[in-house]
PDB file of C-alpha atoms in Angstrom:
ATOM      1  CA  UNK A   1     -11.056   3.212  19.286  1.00  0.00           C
ATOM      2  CA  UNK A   2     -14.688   4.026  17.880  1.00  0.00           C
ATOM      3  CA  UNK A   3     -17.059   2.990  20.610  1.00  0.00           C
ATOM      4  CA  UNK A   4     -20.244   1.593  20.199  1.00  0.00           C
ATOM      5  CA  UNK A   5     -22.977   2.474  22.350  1.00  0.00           C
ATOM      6  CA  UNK A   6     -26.579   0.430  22.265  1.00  0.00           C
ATOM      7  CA  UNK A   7     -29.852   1.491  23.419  1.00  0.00           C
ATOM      8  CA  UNK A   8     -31.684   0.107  25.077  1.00  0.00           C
ATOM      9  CA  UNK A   9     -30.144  -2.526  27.034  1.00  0.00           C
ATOM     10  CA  UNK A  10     -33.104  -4.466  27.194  1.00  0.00           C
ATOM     11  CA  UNK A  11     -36.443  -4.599  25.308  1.00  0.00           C
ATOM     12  CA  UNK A  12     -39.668  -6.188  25.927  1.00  0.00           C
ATOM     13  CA  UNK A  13     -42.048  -6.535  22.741  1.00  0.00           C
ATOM     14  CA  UNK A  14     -45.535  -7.990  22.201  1.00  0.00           C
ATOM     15  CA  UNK A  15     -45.829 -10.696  19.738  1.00  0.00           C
ATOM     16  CA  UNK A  16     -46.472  -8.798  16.348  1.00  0.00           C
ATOM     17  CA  UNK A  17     -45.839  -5.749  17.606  1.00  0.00           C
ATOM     18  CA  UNK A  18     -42.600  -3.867  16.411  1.00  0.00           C
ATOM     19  CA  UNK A  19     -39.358  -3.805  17.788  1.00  0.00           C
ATOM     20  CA  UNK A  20     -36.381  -0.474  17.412  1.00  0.00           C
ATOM     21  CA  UNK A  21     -32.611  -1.018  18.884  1.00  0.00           C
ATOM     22  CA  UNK A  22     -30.913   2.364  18.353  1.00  0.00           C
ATOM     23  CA  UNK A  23     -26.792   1.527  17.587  1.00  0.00           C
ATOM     24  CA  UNK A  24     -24.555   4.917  17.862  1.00  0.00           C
ATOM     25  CA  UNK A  25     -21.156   5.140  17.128  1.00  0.00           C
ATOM     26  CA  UNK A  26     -18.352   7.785  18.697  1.00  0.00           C
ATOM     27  CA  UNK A  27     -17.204   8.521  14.844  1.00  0.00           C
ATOM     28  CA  UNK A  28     -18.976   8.331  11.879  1.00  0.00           C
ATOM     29  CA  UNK A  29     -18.702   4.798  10.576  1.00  0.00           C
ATOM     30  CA  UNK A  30     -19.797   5.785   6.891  1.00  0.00           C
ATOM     31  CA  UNK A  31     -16.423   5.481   4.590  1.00  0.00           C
ATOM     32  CA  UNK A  32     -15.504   7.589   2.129  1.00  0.00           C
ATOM     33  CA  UNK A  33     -13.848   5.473  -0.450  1.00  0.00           C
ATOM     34  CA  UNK A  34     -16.909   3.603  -0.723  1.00  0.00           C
ATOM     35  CA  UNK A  35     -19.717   5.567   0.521  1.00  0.00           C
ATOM     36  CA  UNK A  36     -20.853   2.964   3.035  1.00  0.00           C
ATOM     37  CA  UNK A  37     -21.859   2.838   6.343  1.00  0.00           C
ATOM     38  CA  UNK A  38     -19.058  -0.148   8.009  1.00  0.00           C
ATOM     39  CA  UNK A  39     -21.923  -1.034  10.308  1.00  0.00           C
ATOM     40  CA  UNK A  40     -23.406  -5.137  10.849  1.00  0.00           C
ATOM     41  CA  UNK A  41     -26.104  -6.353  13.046  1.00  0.00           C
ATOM     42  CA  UNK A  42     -25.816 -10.176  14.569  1.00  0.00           C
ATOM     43  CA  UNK A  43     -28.505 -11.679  16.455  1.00  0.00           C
ATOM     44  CA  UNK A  44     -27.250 -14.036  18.975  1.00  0.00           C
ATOM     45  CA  UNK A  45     -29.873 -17.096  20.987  1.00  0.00           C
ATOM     46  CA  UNK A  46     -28.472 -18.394  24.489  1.00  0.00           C
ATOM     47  CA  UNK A  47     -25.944 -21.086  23.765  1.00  0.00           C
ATOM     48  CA  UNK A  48     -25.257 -20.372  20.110  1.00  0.00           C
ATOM     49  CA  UNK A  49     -22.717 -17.976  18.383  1.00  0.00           C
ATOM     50  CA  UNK A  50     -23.990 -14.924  17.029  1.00  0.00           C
ATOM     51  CA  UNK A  51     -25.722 -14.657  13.113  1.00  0.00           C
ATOM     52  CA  UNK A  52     -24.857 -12.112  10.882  1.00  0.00           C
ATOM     53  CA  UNK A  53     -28.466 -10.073  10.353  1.00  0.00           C
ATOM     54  CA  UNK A  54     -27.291  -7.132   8.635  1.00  0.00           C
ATOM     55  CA  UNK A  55     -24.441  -5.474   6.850  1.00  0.00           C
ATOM     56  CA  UNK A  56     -23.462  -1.940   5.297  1.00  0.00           C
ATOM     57  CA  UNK A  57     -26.564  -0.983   7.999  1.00  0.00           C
ATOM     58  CA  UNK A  58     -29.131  -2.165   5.719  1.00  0.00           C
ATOM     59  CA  UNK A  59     -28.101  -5.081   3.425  1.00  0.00           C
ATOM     60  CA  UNK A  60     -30.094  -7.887   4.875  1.00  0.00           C
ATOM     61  CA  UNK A  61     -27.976 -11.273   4.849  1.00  0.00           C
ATOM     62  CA  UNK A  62     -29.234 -14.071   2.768  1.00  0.00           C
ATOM     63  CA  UNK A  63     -31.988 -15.828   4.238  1.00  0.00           C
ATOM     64  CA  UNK A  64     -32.853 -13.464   7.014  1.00  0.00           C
ATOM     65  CA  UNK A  65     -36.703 -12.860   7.328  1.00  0.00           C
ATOM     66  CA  UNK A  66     -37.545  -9.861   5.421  1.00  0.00           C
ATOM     67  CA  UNK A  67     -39.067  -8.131   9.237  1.00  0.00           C
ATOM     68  CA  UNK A  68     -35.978  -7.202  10.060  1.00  0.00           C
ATOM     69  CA  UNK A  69     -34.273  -4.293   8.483  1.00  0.00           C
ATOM     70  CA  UNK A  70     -31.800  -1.779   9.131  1.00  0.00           C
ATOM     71  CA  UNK A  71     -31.556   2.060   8.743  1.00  0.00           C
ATOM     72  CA  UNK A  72     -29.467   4.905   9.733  1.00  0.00           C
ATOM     73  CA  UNK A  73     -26.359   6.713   8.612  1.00  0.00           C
ATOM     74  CA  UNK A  74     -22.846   8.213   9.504  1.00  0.00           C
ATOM     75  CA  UNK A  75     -23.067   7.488  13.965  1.00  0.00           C
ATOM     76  CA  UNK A  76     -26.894   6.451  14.270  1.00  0.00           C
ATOM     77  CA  UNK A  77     -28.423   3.500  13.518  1.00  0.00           C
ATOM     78  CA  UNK A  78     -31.856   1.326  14.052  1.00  0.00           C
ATOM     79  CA  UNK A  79     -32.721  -2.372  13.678  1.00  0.00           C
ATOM     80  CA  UNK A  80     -36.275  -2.520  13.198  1.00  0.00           C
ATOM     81  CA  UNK A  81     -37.877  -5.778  13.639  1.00  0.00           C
ATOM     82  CA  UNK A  82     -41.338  -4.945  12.062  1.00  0.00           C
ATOM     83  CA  UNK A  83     -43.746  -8.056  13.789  1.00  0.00           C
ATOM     84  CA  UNK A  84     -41.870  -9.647  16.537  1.00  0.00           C
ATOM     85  CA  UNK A  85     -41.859 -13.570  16.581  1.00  0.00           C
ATOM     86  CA  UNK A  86     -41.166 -15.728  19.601  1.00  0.00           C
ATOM     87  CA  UNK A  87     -38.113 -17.401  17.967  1.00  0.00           C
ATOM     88  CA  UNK A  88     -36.820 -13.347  17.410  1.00  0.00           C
ATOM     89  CA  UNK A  89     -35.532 -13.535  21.247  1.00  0.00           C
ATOM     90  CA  UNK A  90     -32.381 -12.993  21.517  1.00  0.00           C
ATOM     91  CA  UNK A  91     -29.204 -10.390  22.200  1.00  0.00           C
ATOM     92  CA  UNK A  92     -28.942  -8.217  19.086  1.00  0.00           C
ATOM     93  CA  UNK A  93     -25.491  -6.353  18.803  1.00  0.00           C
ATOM     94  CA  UNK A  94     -24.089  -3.753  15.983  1.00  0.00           C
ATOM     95  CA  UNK A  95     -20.405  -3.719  15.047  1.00  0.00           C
ATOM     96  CA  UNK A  96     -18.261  -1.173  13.129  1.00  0.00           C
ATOM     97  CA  UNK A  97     -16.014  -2.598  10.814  1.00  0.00           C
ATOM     98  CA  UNK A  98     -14.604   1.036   9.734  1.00  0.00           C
ATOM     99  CA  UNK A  99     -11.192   0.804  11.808  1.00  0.00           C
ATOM    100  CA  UNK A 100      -9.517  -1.694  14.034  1.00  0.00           C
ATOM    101  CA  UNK A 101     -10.285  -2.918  16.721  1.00  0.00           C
ATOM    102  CA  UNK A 102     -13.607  -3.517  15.528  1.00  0.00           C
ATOM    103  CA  UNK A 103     -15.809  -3.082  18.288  1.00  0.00           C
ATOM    104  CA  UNK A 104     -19.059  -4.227  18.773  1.00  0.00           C
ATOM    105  CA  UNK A 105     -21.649  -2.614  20.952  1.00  0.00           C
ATOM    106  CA  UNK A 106     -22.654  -3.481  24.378  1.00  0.00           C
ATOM    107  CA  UNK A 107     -25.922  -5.889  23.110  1.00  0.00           C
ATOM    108  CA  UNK A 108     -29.977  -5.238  23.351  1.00  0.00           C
ATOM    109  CA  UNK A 109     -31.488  -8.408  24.934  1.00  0.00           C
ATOM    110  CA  UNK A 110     -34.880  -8.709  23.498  1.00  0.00           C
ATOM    111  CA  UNK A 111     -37.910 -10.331  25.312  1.00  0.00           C
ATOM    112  CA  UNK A 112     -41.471 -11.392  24.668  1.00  0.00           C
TER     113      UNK A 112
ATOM    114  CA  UNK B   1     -21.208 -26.213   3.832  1.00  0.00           C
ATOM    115  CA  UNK B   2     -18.804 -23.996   5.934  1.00  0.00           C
ATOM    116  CA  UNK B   3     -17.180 -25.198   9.285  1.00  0.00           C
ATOM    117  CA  UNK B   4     -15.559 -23.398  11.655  1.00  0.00           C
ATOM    118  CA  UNK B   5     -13.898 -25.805  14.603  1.00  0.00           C
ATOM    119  CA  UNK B   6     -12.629 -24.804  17.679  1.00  0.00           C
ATOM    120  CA  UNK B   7     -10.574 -26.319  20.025  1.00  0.00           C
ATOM    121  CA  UNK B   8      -7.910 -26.003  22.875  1.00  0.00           C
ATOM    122  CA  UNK B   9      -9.753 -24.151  25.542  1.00  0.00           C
ATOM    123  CA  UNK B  10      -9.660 -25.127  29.190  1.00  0.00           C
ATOM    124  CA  UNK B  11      -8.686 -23.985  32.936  1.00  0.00           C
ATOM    125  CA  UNK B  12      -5.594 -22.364  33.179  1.00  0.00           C
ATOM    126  CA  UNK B  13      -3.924 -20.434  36.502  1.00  0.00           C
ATOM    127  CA  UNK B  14      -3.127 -16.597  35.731  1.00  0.00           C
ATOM    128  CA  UNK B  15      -0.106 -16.144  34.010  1.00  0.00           C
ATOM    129  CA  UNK B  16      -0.487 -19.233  32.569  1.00  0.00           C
ATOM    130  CA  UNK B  17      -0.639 -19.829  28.244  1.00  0.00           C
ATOM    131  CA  UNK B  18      -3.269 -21.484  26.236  1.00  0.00           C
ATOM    132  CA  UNK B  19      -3.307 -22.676  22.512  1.00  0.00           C
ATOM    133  CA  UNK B  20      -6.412 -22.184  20.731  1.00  0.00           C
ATOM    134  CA  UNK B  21      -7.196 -24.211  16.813  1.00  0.00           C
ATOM    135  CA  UNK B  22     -10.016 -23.001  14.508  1.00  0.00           C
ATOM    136  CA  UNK B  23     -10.176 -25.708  11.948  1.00  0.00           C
ATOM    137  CA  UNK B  24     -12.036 -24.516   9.079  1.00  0.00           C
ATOM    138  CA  UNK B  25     -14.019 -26.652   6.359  1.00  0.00           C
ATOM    139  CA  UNK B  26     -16.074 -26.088   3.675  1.00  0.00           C
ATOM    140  CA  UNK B  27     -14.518 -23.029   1.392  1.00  0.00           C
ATOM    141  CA  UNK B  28     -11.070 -21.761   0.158  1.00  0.00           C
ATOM    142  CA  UNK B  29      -9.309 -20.929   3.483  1.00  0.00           C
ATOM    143  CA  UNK B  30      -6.596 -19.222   2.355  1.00  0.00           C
ATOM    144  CA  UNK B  31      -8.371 -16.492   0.092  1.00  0.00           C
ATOM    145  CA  UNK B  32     -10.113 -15.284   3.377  1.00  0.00           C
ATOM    146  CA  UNK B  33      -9.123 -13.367   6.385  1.00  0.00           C
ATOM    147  CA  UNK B  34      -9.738 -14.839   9.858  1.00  0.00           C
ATOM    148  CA  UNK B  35     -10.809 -13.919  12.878  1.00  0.00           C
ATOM    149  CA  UNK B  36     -11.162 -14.288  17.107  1.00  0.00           C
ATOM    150  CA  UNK B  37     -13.811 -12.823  18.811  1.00  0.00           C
ATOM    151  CA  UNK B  38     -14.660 -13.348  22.620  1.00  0.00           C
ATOM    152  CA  UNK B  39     -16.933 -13.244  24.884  1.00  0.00           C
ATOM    153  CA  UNK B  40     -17.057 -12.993  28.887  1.00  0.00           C
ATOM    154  CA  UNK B  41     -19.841 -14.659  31.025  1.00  0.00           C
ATOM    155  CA  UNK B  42     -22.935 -12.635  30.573  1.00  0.00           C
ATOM    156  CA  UNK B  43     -21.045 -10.253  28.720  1.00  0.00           C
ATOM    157  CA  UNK B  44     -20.695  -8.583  25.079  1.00  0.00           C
ATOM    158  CA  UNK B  45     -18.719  -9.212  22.269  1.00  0.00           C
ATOM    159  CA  UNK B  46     -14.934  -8.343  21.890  1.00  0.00           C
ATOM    160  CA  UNK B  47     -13.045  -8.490  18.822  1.00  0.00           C
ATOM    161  CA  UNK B  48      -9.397  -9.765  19.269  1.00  0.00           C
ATOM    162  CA  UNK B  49      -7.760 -10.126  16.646  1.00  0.00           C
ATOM    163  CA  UNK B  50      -7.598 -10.909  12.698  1.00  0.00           C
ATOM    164  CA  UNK B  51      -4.890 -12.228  10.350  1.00  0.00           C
ATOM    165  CA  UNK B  52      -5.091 -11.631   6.737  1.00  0.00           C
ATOM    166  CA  UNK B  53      -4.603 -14.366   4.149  1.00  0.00           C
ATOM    167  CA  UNK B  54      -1.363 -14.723   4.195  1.00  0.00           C
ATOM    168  CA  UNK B  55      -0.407 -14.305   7.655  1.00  0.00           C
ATOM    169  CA  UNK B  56       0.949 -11.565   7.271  1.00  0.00           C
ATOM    170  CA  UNK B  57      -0.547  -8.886   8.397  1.00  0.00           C
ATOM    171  CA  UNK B  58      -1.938  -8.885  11.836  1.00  0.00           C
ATOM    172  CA  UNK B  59      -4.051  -7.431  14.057  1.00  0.00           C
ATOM    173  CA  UNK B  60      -4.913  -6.864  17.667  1.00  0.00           C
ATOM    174  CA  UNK B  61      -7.477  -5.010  20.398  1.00  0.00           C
ATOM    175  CA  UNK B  62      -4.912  -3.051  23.156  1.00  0.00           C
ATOM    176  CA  UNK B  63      -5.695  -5.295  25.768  1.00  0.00           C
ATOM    177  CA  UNK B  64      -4.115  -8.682  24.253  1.00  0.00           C
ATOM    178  CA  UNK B  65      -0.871  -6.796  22.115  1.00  0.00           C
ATOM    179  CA  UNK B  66       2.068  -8.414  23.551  1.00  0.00           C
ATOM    180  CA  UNK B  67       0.177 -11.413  24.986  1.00  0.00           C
ATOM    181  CA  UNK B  68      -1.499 -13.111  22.253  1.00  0.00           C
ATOM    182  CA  UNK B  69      -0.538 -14.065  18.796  1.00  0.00           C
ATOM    183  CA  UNK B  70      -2.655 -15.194  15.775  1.00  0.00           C
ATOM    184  CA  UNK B  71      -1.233 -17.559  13.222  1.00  0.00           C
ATOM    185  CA  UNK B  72      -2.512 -19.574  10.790  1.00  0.00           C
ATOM    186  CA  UNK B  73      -1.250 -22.184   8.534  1.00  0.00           C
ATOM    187  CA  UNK B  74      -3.121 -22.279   5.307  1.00  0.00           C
ATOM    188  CA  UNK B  75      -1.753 -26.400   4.529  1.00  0.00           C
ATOM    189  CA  UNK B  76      -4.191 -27.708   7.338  1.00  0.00           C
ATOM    190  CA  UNK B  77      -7.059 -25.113   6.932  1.00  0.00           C
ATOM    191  CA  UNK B  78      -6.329 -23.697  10.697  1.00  0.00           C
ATOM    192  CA  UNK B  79      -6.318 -20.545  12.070  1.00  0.00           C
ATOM    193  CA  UNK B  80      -4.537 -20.130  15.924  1.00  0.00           C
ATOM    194  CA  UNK B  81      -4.493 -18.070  18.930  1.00  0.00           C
ATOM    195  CA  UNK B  82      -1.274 -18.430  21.341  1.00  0.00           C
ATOM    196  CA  UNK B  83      -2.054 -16.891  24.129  1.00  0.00           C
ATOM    197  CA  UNK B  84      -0.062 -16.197  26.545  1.00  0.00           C
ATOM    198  CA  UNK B  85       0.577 -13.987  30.441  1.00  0.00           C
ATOM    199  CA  UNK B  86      -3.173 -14.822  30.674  1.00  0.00           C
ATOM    200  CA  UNK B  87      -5.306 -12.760  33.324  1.00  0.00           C
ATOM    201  CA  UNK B  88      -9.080 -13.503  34.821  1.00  0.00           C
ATOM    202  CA  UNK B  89      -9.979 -10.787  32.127  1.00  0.00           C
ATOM    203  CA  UNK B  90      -9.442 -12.801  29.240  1.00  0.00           C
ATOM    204  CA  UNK B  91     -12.179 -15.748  31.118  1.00  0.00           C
ATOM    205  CA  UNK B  92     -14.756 -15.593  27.946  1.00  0.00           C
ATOM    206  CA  UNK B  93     -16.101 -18.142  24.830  1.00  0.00           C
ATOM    207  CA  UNK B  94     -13.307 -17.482  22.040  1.00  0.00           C
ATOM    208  CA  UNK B  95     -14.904 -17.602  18.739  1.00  0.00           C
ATOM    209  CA  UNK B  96     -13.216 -17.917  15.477  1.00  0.00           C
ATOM    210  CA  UNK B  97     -14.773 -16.208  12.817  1.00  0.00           C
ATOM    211  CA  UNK B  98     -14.864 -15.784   8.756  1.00  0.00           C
ATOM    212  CA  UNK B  99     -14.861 -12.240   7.104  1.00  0.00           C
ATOM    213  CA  UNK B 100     -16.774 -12.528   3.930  1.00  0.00           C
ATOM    214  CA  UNK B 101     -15.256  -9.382   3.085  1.00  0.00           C
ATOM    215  CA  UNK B 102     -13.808  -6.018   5.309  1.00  0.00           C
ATOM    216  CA  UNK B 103     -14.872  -7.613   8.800  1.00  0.00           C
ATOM    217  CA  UNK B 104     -18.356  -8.539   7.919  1.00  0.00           C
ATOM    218  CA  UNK B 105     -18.324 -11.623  10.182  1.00  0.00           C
ATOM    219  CA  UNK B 106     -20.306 -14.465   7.772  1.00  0.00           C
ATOM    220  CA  UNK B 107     -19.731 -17.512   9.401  1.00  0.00           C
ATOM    221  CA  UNK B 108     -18.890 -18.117  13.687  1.00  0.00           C
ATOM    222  CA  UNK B 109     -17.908 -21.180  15.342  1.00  0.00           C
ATOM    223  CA  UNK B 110     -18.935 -22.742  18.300  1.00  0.00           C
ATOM    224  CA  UNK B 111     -16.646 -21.461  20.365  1.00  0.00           C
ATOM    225  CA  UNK B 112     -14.315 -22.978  23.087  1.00  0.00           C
ATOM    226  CA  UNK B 113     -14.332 -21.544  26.724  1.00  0.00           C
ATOM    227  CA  UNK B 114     -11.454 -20.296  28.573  1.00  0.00           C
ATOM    228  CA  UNK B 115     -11.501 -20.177  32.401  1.00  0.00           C
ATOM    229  CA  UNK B 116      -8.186 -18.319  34.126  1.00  0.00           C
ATOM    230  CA  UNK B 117      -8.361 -19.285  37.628  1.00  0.00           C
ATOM    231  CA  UNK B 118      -6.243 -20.509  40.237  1.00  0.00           C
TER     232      UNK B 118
END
């Protein structure tokens, strides 16, 4: 199984100032039939289910604020959140979706 | 708009079985995989299992093979977990989840909470 291993478990952030959650996988994640990187971010607020953010580590779902962005390649990987909001608190996880099981990493809880 | 519904979870004793329902709304069901992801208290997210559209192929994380089973039955839009020999491992929030596409996880449910304890 590839594991995924987040850093760092928890974050505090300034309001406007800018965020990093490093994502690293035990394999390299980027496929070669397709030359992506099998690699989503979800953001996840207490109580609800967690929101797809980003996919193929830097496609940016539809309607996602355009702060948050994703970068990396092959077993690293960052979320940058670029001017941290209030409503951005939350538990931020990556997930490979190279192989099955698709495991997702251990979370980032981010805090004001 | 898409809806994903789930239902069936409760207090069971270890060893016991549960039945878990993801009713799902809102787009063509049966031209999409589906998913069940959980989560313990205070914990991270664990994939379980997916089931293509069919229902034919199917797979599982190590630590449920042999006790759980996902179904599906395309007719009423619903997507199933059977679980069964359940332990205090598998206590969590069982979401049911939509791949838009490879396991990029578009659309999440509510989720329904499942407490194994005697």
């Amino acid at each position: 199984d590839i594991v995924m291993t987040q850093s760092p478990d928890s974050l505090a952030v300034s309001l406007g100032e800018r965020a990093t959650i490093n994502c690293k996988s035990s394999q390299s994640v980027l496929h070669s039939s397709n030359n992506k990187n099998h690699l989503a971010w979800y953001q996840q607020k207490p109580g609800q289910p967690p929101k797809l953010l980003i996919y193929w580590a830097s496609t940016r779902e539809s309607g996602v604020p355009d702060r948050f962005s994703g970068s990396g390649s092959g077993a690293d990987f960052t979320l940058t959140i670029s001017s941290l909001q209030a409503e951005d608190v939350a538990v931020y996880s990556c997930q490979q979706y190279y192989s099955t099981p698709y495991t997702f990493g251990q979370g980032t809880k981010l805090e004001i | 708009e898409v809806q994903l519904v789930e239902s069936g979870g409760g207090l069971v004793q270890p060893g016991g079985s549960l039945r878990l329902s993801c009713a799902a709304s809102g787009f063509h069901f049966s031209s999409y995989w589906m998913t069940w992801v959980r989560q313990a208290p205070g914990k991270g997210l664990e994939w379980v299992a997916n089931v293509n559209e069919e229902g034919s192929e199917k797979y599982y994380v190590d630590s449920v093979k042999g006790r759980f089973t996902i179904s599906r039955d395309n007719a009423k839009n619903s997507v199933y977990l059977q679980m069964n020999s359940l332990r205090g491992e598998d206590t969590a929030v069982y979401y049911c989840a939509r791949p838009r596409g490879y396991e990029i996880l578009d659309y999440w449910g509510q989720g329904t909470l499942v407490t194994v304890s005697s």
